[in-house]
C-alpha positions as a Python dict, from the first residue, in 0.01 Angstrom:
ca = {
    (1, 'X'): (0, 0, 0),
    (2, 'X'): (-380, 35, 10),
    (3, 'X'): (-626, 234, 201),
    (4, 'X'): (-983, 127, 135),
    (5, 'X'): (-1300, 327, 208),
    (6, 'X'): (-1581, 160, 12),
    (7, 'X'): (-1873, 362, -4),
    (8, 'X'): (-2138, 288, 258),
    (9, 'X'): (-1964, -36, 361),
    (10, 'X'): (-1799, 19, 696),
    (11, 'X'): (-1731, -351, 762),
    (12, 'X'): (-1515, -376, 452),
    (13, 'X'): (-1297, -79, 518),
    (14, 'X'): (-916, -165, 571),
    (15, 'X'): (-560, -39, 556),
    (16, 'X'): (-298, -272, 403),
    (17, 'X'): (71, -249, 495),
    (18, 'X'): (345, -434, 308),
    (19, 'X'): (702, -532, 387),
    (20, 'X'): (922, -677, 118),
    (21, 'X'): (1181, -832, 348),
    (22, 'X'): (1002, -921, 675),
    (23, 'X'): (755, -1193, 564),
    (24, 'X'): (634, -1401, 859),
    (25, 'X'): (792, -1143, 1100),
    (26, 'X'): (639, -1052, 1433),
    (27, 'X'): (700, -678, 1478),
    (28, 'X'): (902, -608, 1788),
    (29, 'X'): (972, -242, 1704),
    (30, 'X'): (769, 26, 1877),
    (31, 'X'): (567, 147, 1581),
    (32, 'X'): (203, 233, 1530),
    (33, 'X'): (-49, 303, 1252),
    (34, 'X'): (-161, 667, 1316),
    (35, 'X'): (-467, 853, 1208),
    (36, 'X'): (-467, 1241, 1174),
    (37, 'X'): (-831, 1322, 1165),
    (38, 'X'): (-1002, 1615, 1010),
    (39, 'X'): (-694, 1815, 911),
    (40, 'X'): (-541, 1809, 1267),
    (41, 'X'): (-165, 1793, 1288),
    (42, 'X'): (-169, 1578, 1600),
    (43, 'X'): (-290, 1216, 1634),
    (44, 'X'): (-364, 1245, 2010),
    (45, 'X'): (-509, 898, 2082),
    (46, 'X'): (-591, 788, 1721),
    (47, 'X'): (-334, 518, 1667),
    (48, 'X'): (-307, 139, 1680),
    (49, 'X'): (6, -12, 1789),
    (50, 'X'): (170, -260, 1551),
    (51, 'X'): (407, -405, 1808),
    (52, 'X'): (344, -781, 1843),
    (53, 'X'): (152, -812, 1516),
    (54, 'X'): (260, -1066, 1264),
    (55, 'X'): (333, -983, 890),
    (56, 'X'): (198, -1272, 691),
    (57, 'X'): (388, -1505, 463),
    (58, 'X'): (317, -1287, 156),
    (59, 'X'): (458, -963, 333),
    (60, 'X'): (120, -805, 420),
    (61, 'X'): (-31, -683, 742),
    (62, 'X'): (-398, -559, 718),
    (63, 'X'): (-606, -367, 978),
    (64, 'X'): (-979, -400, 903),
    (65, 'X'): (-1312, -360, 1071),
    (66, 'X'): (-1429, -729, 1003),
    (67, 'X'): (-1179, -999, 957),
    (68, 'X'): (-1448, -1230, 815),
    (69, 'X'): (-1518, -984, 522),
    (70, 'X'): (-1175, -873, 430),
    (71, 'X'): (-946, -1118, 269),
    (72, 'X'): (-598, -1170, 434),
    (73, 'X'): (-693, -953, 737),
    (74, 'X'): (-618, -1097, 1073),
    (75, 'X'): (-652, -777, 1295),
    (76, 'X'): (-895, -511, 1385),
    (77, 'X'): (-835, -172, 1562),
    (78, 'X'): (-961, -340, 1883),
    (79, 'X'): (-1058, -75, 2146),
    (80, 'X'): (-980, 215, 1915),
    (81, 'X'): (-1339, 287, 1830),
    (82, 'X'): (-1420, 445, 1496),
    (83, 'X'): (-1051, 416, 1388),
    (84, 'X'): (-1158, 303, 1042),
    (85, 'X'): (-1461, 540, 1009),
    (86, 'X'): (-1656, 707, 739),
    (87, 'X'): (-1404, 988, 711),
    (88, 'X'): (-1117, 756, 604),
    (89, 'X'): (-1076, 922, 269),
    (90, 'X'): (-1039, 1264, 430),
    (91, 'X'): (-784, 1170, 703),
    (92, 'X'): (-408, 1144, 691),
    (93, 'X'): (-242, 817, 778),
    (94, 'X'): (102, 728, 884),
    (95, 'X'): (325, 460, 1025),
    (96, 'X'): (523, 621, 1305),
    (97, 'X'): (717, 586, 1626),
    (98, 'X'): (462, 738, 1851),
    (99, 'X'): (561, 974, 2134),
    (100, 'X'): (247, 970, 2355),
    (101, 'X'): (343, 1266, 2573),
    (102, 'X'): (445, 1493, 2290),
    (103, 'X'): (263, 1370, 1976),
    (104, 'X'): (417, 1633, 1742),
    (105, 'X'): (759, 1481, 1802),
    (106, 'X'): (662, 1147, 1684),
    (107, 'X'): (889, 1018, 1407),
    (108, 'X'): (701, 946, 1089),
    (109, 'X'): (825, 659, 888),
    (110, 'X'): (573, 656, 607),
    (111, 'X'): (274, 874, 537),
    (112, 'X'): (-33, 943, 325),
    (113, 'X'): (-144, 1302, 337),
    (114, 'X'): (-31, 1629, 498),
    (115, 'X'): (-132, 1649, 861),
    (116, 'X'): (-277, 1993, 946),
    (117, 'X'): (-364, 2083, 598),
    (118, 'X'): (-705, 1903, 548),
    (119, 'X'): (-778, 1664, 278),
    (120, 'X'): (-1141, 1747, 190),
    (121, 'X'): (-1078, 1953, -113),
    (122, 'X'): (-745, 1815, -202),
    (123, 'X'): (-628, 1554, -451),
    (124, 'X'): (-561, 1303, -178),
    (125, 'X'): (-929, 1283, -93),
    (126, 'X'): (-1074, 932, -167),
    (127, 'X'): (-1396, 925, 25),
    (128, 'X'): (-1606, 636, -103),
    (129, 'X'): (-1317, 494, -285),
    (130, 'X'): (-948, 391, -220),
    (131, 'X'): (-592, 492, -249),
    (132, 'X'): (-308, 255, -331),
    (133, 'X'): (64, 267, -386),
    (134, 'X'): (215, 263, -731),
    (135, 'X'): (403, -60, -807),
    (136, 'X'): (735, 114, -841),
    (137, 'X'): (750, 249, -495),
    (138, 'X'): (907, -8, -272),
    (139, 'X'): (1043, 198, 6),
    (140, 'X'): (858, 402, 279),
    (141, 'X'): (849, 783, 254),
    (142, 'X'): (799, 1010, 562),
    (143, 'X'): (715, 1295, 328),
    (144, 'X'): (371, 1301, 147),
    (145, 'X'): (442, 1248, -226),
    (146, 'X'): (118, 1232, -432),
    (147, 'X'): (306, 1093, -729),
    (148, 'X'): (367, 769, -537),
    (149, 'X'): (4, 691, -514),
    (150, 'X'): (-310, 637, -725),
    (151, 'X'): (-611, 806, -565),
    (152, 'X'): (-951, 682, -670),
    (153, 'X'): (-1231, 874, -499),
    (154, 'X'): (-1601, 850, -527),
    (155, 'X'): (-1656, 1067, -829),
    (156, 'X'): (-2022, 1173, -749),
    (157, 'X'): (-2263, 1303, -1008),
    (158, 'X'): (-2043, 1275, -1321),
    (159, 'X'): (-2017, 1046, -1608),
    (160, 'X'): (-1819, 815, -1380),
    (161, 'X'): (-1967, 563, -1150),
    (162, 'X'): (-2087, 681, -796),
    (163, 'X'): (-1829, 500, -591),
    (164, 'X'): (-1568, 230, -555),
    (165, 'X'): (-1734, -74, -403),
    (166, 'X'): (-1572, -338, -187),
    (167, 'X'): (-1537, -564, -501),
    (168, 'X'): (-1292, -315, -647),
    (169, 'X'): (-1040, -338, -356),
    (170, 'X'): (-761, -593, -347),
    (171, 'X'): (-673, -669, 18),
    (172, 'X'): (-363, -881, 46),
    (173, 'X'): (-251, -820, -304),
    (174, 'X'): (-32, -565, -459),
    (175, 'X'): (129, -526, -803),
    (176, 'X'): (447, -396, -643),
    (177, 'X'): (494, -736, -477),
    (178, 'X'): (493, -911, -826),
    (179, 'X'): (130, -1011, -789),
    (180, 'X'): (-146, -995, -1044),
    (181, 'X'): (-438, -852, -849),
    (182, 'X'): (-689, -830, -1136),
    (183, 'X'): (-856, -1163, -1043),
    (184, 'X'): (-895, -1032, -683),
    (185, 'X'): (-1139, -768, -810),
    (186, 'X'): (-1484, -916, -789),
    (187, 'X'): (-1723, -789, -1052),
    (188, 'X'): (-1682, -502, -1298),
    (189, 'X'): (-1496, -195, -1171),
    (190, 'X'): (-1725, 106, -1088),
    (191, 'X'): (-1458, 361, -1177),
    (192, 'X'): (-1326, 419, -1534),
    (193, 'X'): (-1053, 332, -1604),
    (194, 'X'): (-1018, 53, -1367),
    (195, 'X'): (-775, 179, -1090),
    (196, 'X'): (-649, -165, -1000),
    (197, 'X'): (-537, -294, -1334),
    (198, 'X'): (-446, -67, -1622),
    (199, 'X'): (-376, 238, -1409),
    (200, 'X'): (-138, 62, -1169),
    (201, 'X'): (47, -113, -1461),
    (202, 'X'): (101, 212, -1647),
    (203, 'X'): (210, 374, -1317),
    (204, 'X'): (128, 724, -1429),
    (205, 'X'): (-245, 757, -1398),
    (206, 'X'): (-396, 936, -1092),
    (207, 'X'): (-749, 1052, -1010),
    (208, 'X'): (-791, 1392, -874),
    (209, 'X'): (-1073, 1471, -634),
    (210, 'X'): (-1310, 1737, -734),
    (211, 'X'): (-1254, 2063, -559),
}
């Protein structure tokens, strides 16, 4: 429901997963969080197993670089070095049943992006920013659908602010879970309009990355 890549803030990067009906559940299914890096259509070793991890009482499971700095986060990528790196906003991400021997046959359960296409100059690019699921989307989708997401990249040298900071992310909170996440945003938003409040409530606003 949220992928956060705050500009120049590695320790506050995170990926937030949400389950509407498995609160407090320890995952026993063989599923993983998968990264397709740099336009590649295979994840090779870029995945973190979710088996054995616990979904919290609110329905969230977060993977982050620093559990002390990201609210509601209990897990880090462990030995998967640079899993949440400075290319997060250009990578493709998925929840999948991973087939280690033949990665291309892994079953995709939910996905952000199109593996093999490359996100650098696409409207899924959110480098220095974040992407989060629209509140109306309450089921996983194994086919990339941009209309299900709000993408808020670093705008760069424009009339907008330079980047989305860590204070404009909302770990452990999502409007689709019936929560008001406005108070979780510390400080004024650095992107206009605020991607976490009015845009999500209206459900129809989306940033397009510059090409």
